[in-house]
CSV table of C-alpha atoms in Angstrom, one decimal:
chain,number,residue,atom,x,y,z
A,1,UNK,CA,5.4,38.8,-106.5
A,2,UNK,CA,7.3,39.6,-103.2
A,3,UNK,CA,5.0,37.3,-101.3
A,4,UNK,CA,4.5,36.9,-97.5
A,5,UNK,CA,5.9,34.0,-95.6
A,6,UNK,CA,3.4,31.5,-94.2
A,7,UNK,CA,2.9,31.6,-90.4
A,8,UNK,CA,4.1,28.0,-90.0
A,9,UNK,CA,4.6,24.7,-91.7
A,10,UNK,CA,1.4,22.9,-92.3
A,11,UNK,CA,-0.6,25.8,-90.9
A,12,UNK,CA,-0.7,28.3,-93.7
A,13,UNK,CA,-3.7,26.9,-95.4
A,14,UNK,CA,-5.6,26.6,-92.1
A,15,UNK,CA,-4.8,30.2,-91.1
A,16,UNK,CA,-5.9,31.4,-94.5
A,17,UNK,CA,-9.2,29.5,-94.5
A,18,UNK,CA,-8.1,27.2,-97.2
A,19,UNK,CA,-9.7,23.7,-96.9
A,20,UNK,CA,-7.2,21.0,-97.7
A,21,UNK,CA,-9.3,19.6,-100.5
A,22,UNK,CA,-9.4,22.9,-102.3
A,23,UNK,CA,-6.0,24.3,-101.2
A,24,UNK,CA,-2.3,23.4,-101.6
A,25,UNK,CA,-1.0,19.9,-102.0
A,26,UNK,CA,2.5,18.8,-100.8
A,27,UNK,CA,5.1,19.4,-103.5
A,28,UNK,CA,6.5,16.5,-105.5
A,29,UNK,CA,8.6,18.6,-107.8
A,30,UNK,CA,12.2,17.6,-107.5
A,31,UNK,CA,15.5,18.9,-108.8
A,32,UNK,CA,15.3,16.2,-111.4
A,33,UNK,CA,12.1,17.6,-112.8
A,34,UNK,CA,13.6,21.2,-112.9
A,35,UNK,CA,16.8,20.1,-114.5
A,36,UNK,CA,14.7,18.4,-117.2
A,37,UNK,CA,13.1,21.8,-117.9
A,38,UNK,CA,16.5,23.4,-118.1
A,39,UNK,CA,17.7,20.7,-120.5
A,40,UNK,CA,14.7,21.3,-122.7
A,41,UNK,CA,15.4,25.1,-122.7
A,42,UNK,CA,12.1,25.8,-121.0
A,43,UNK,CA,13.6,27.1,-117.7
A,44,UNK,CA,16.7,29.2,-117.1
A,45,UNK,CA,19.6,27.6,-115.2
A,46,UNK,CA,19.5,27.6,-111.4
A,47,UNK,CA,22.3,30.1,-111.1
A,48,UNK,CA,20.3,32.7,-113.1
A,49,UNK,CA,16.9,32.6,-111.6
A,50,UNK,CA,17.7,30.7,-108.4
A,51,UNK,CA,15.0,28.1,-108.7
A,52,UNK,CA,14.7,25.6,-105.9
A,53,UNK,CA,12.5,22.6,-105.2
A,54,UNK,CA,10.9,22.0,-101.8
A,55,UNK,CA,9.7,18.4,-101.9
A,56,UNK,CA,7.3,17.4,-99.2
A,57,UNK,CA,6.4,21.0,-98.2
A,58,UNK,CA,2.6,21.0,-97.5
A,59,UNK,CA,2.1,24.7,-98.5
A,60,UNK,CA,4.4,27.4,-99.9
A,61,UNK,CA,6.8,29.3,-97.6
A,62,UNK,CA,8.6,31.3,-100.2
A,63,UNK,CA,11.0,34.1,-99.4
A,64,UNK,CA,10.0,37.7,-100.1
A,65,UNK,CA,12.2,37.6,-103.1
A,66,UNK,CA,10.6,34.4,-104.6
A,67,UNK,CA,7.5,33.3,-106.4
A,68,UNK,CA,5.7,30.0,-106.4
A,69,UNK,CA,5.3,28.5,-109.9
A,70,UNK,CA,4.2,25.2,-111.3
A,71,UNK,CA,6.1,22.7,-113.5
A,72,UNK,CA,3.2,22.2,-115.9
A,73,UNK,CA,2.9,26.0,-116.3
A,74,UNK,CA,6.5,26.1,-117.5
A,75,UNK,CA,5.9,23.2,-119.9
A,76,UNK,CA,3.2,25.3,-121.5
A,77,UNK,CA,5.5,28.3,-122.1
A,78,UNK,CA,5.5,30.4,-118.9
A,79,UNK,CA,8.8,32.3,-118.8
A,80,UNK,CA,10.6,34.5,-116.3
A,81,UNK,CA,10.5,37.4,-115.9
A,82,UNK,CA,6.9,37.4,-117.2
A,83,UNK,CA,5.9,39.6,-120.0
A,84,UNK,CA,4.1,42.9,-119.6
A,85,UNK,CA,1.0,41.5,-121.3
A,86,UNK,CA,0.8,38.5,-118.9
A,87,UNK,CA,1.3,40.8,-115.9
A,88,UNK,CA,-1.4,43.1,-117.2
A,89,UNK,CA,-3.9,40.2,-117.5
A,90,UNK,CA,-3.2,39.1,-113.9
A,91,UNK,CA,-3.7,42.7,-112.7
A,92,UNK,CA,-6.9,43.1,-114.8
A,93,UNK,CA,-8.4,39.9,-113.3
A,94,UNK,CA,-7.1,40.4,-109.8
A,95,UNK,CA,-5.4,37.0,-109.6
A,96,UNK,CA,-2.0,35.3,-109.1
A,97,UNK,CA,-0.3,32.8,-111.3
A,98,UNK,CA,-1.2,29.8,-109.1
A,99,UNK,CA,-4.9,30.6,-109.6
A,100,UNK,CA,-4.6,29.8,-113.3
A,101,UNK,CA,-5.0,26.2,-114.7
A,102,UNK,CA,-2.2,24.9,-117.0
A,103,UNK,CA,-4.4,25.1,-120.1
A,104,UNK,CA,-5.0,28.8,-119.3
A,105,UNK,CA,-1.3,29.4,-119.5
A,106,UNK,CA,-1.3,27.7,-122.9
A,107,UNK,CA,-4.2,29.8,-124.2
A,108,UNK,CA,-2.3,33.0,-123.2
A,109,UNK,CA,1.1,31.9,-124.7
A,110,UNK,CA,-0.5,30.8,-128.0
A,111,UNK,CA,-2.3,34.1,-128.3
A,112,UNK,CA,1.0,36.0,-127.7
A,113,UNK,CA,2.7,33.9,-130.3
A,114,UNK,CA,-0.2,34.5,-132.7
A,115,UNK,CA,0.1,38.3,-132.3
A,116,UNK,CA,3.9,38.5,-132.5
A,117,UNK,CA,4.7,35.8,-135.1
A,118,UNK,CA,1.7,35.9,-137.4
A,119,UNK,CA,0.0,39.2,-137.1
A,120,UNK,CA,3.2,41.2,-136.5
A,121,UNK,CA,1.8,43.2,-133.6
A,122,UNK,CA,2.1,43.4,-129.8
A,123,UNK,CA,-0.4,41.2,-127.9
A,124,UNK,CA,-3.6,43.1,-128.2
A,125,UNK,CA,-5.7,43.2,-125.0
A,126,UNK,CA,-9.1,43.9,-126.6
A,127,UNK,CA,-8.6,41.1,-129.1
A,128,UNK,CA,-7.8,38.7,-126.3
A,129,UNK,CA,-10.9,39.8,-124.4
A,130,UNK,CA,-12.9,39.3,-127.6
A,131,UNK,CA,-12.0,35.6,-127.7
A,132,UNK,CA,-11.5,34.6,-124.0
A,133,UNK,CA,-13.1,34.9,-120.6
A,134,UNK,CA,-12.2,33.6,-117.2
A,135,UNK,CA,-14.4,31.1,-115.4
A,136,UNK,CA,-14.3,30.0,-111.8
A,137,UNK,CA,-13.2,26.3,-111.3
A,138,UNK,CA,-14.8,24.0,-110.5
A,139,UNK,CA,-17.9,26.3,-110.2
A,140,UNK,CA,-19.1,29.7,-108.9
A,141,UNK,CA,-20.0,28.4,-105.4
A,142,UNK,CA,-16.8,26.4,-104.8
A,143,UNK,CA,-13.6,27.9,-106.2
A,144,UNK,CA,-10.3,26.1,-105.9
A,145,UNK,CA,-7.3,27.9,-104.2
A,146,UNK,CA,-4.9,26.4,-106.8
A,147,UNK,CA,-6.3,26.4,-110.3
A,148,UNK,CA,-9.5,28.2,-109.4
A,149,UNK,CA,-9.5,30.3,-112.6
A,150,UNK,CA,-9.7,28.8,-116.0
A,151,UNK,CA,-9.6,30.5,-119.4
A,152,UNK,CA,-12.3,29.5,-121.8
A,153,UNK,CA,-13.4,30.7,-125.3
A,154,UNK,CA,-16.3,33.1,-125.3
A,155,UNK,CA,-19.5,31.7,-126.8
A,156,UNK,CA,-19.1,31.1,-130.5
A,157,UNK,CA,-15.5,32.3,-130.7
A,158,UNK,CA,-13.6,29.0,-130.8
A,159,UNK,CA,-14.6,28.2,-134.4
A,160,UNK,CA,-13.3,31.7,-135.4
A,161,UNK,CA,-9.9,31.1,-133.8
A,162,UNK,CA,-6.8,29.1,-134.8
A,163,UNK,CA,-7.2,25.3,-134.0
A,164,UNK,CA,-5.2,23.6,-131.4
A,165,UNK,CA,-5.6,20.8,-128.9
A,166,UNK,CA,-5.6,20.9,-125.1
A,167,UNK,CA,-5.1,18.2,-122.6
A,168,UNK,CA,-8.4,17.2,-121.2
A,169,UNK,CA,-6.9,16.5,-117.8
A,170,UNK,CA,-3.5,17.4,-116.4
A,171,UNK,CA,-3.0,14.7,-113.7
A,172,UNK,CA,-1.5,15.8,-110.3
A,173,UNK,CA,-0.3,19.1,-111.6
A,174,UNK,CA,-1.1,20.8,-108.3
A,175,UNK,CA,1.6,18.8,-106.6
A,176,UNK,CA,4.3,20.1,-109.0
A,177,UNK,CA,5.2,23.5,-107.5
A,178,UNK,CA,8.6,25.1,-106.8
A,179,UNK,CA,10.2,28.5,-106.2
A,180,UNK,CA,11.9,30.9,-108.6
A,181,UNK,CA,13.4,34.3,-107.9
A,182,UNK,CA,10.8,37.0,-108.5
A,183,UNK,CA,12.9,39.2,-110.9
A,184,UNK,CA,12.0,42.9,-110.4
A,185,UNK,CA,8.8,41.9,-108.6
A,186,UNK,CA,7.3,41.0,-112.0
A,187,UNK,CA,4.8,38.6,-110.4
A,188,UNK,CA,2.0,39.9,-108.1
A,189,UNK,CA,2.1,39.3,-104.4
A,190,UNK,CA,0.7,35.9,-103.4
A,191,UNK,CA,-2.3,36.2,-101.2
A,192,UNK,CA,-4.2,33.4,-99.4
A,193,UNK,CA,-7.5,32.0,-100.4
A,194,UNK,CA,-9.1,31.3,-103.8
A,195,UNK,CA,-9.4,33.9,-106.6
A,196,UNK,CA,-12.3,36.2,-106.2
A,197,UNK,CA,-14.5,36.4,-109.3
A,198,UNK,CA,-14.8,40.0,-110.7
A,199,UNK,CA,-16.7,41.6,-113.5
A,200,UNK,CA,-13.4,41.9,-115.4
A,201,UNK,CA,-13.4,38.1,-115.8
A,202,UNK,CA,-16.1,38.4,-118.4
A,203,UNK,CA,-15.5,41.9,-119.7
A,204,UNK,CA,-16.2,42.2,-123.4
A,205,UNK,CA,-16.8,38.4,-123.5
A,206,UNK,CA,-19.1,37.3,-126.3
A,207,UNK,CA,-19.0,40.6,-128.2
């Protein structure tokens, strides 16, 4: 992502026009949480991807060589460096990882697994667009800075897809962020403010 540093502790959200209610929350993700991910083989060891927690920080101040990621995203299968397919989706939608809800990450990773393990093909972009579209969260008029873009099934497509359950609510997930090394700038640059809805969020949806 190669993101910019914030202008000052506690001021980044204000400078970017991010209301506190819709913006970043102070991080509660500790080394204990991250070591748990490593133990479960969901996150690479610290010496490999140079992850670090920043407990109590009100908004990200990552280095230019780092990305901001969320503990619940990793629990749902987000890996580093990210795949070309995942990177392509972010580019297509014009968003960053922190804009996506945890369940959105799970939708993407299940689709990748479906293509690779069951269909025996590379993740197919048009097939993905056939089943899913991106929706502003919580609504079109007030979009959250963190988690402001949520993947949903296109109308009538859920019954034609493989069945799986999602958590109805992931409690306090916005407080569980940390830093990882942005290997080969695989993640897009973090920019302030909420995601901006584009026609690409609904392209091919419902066809």
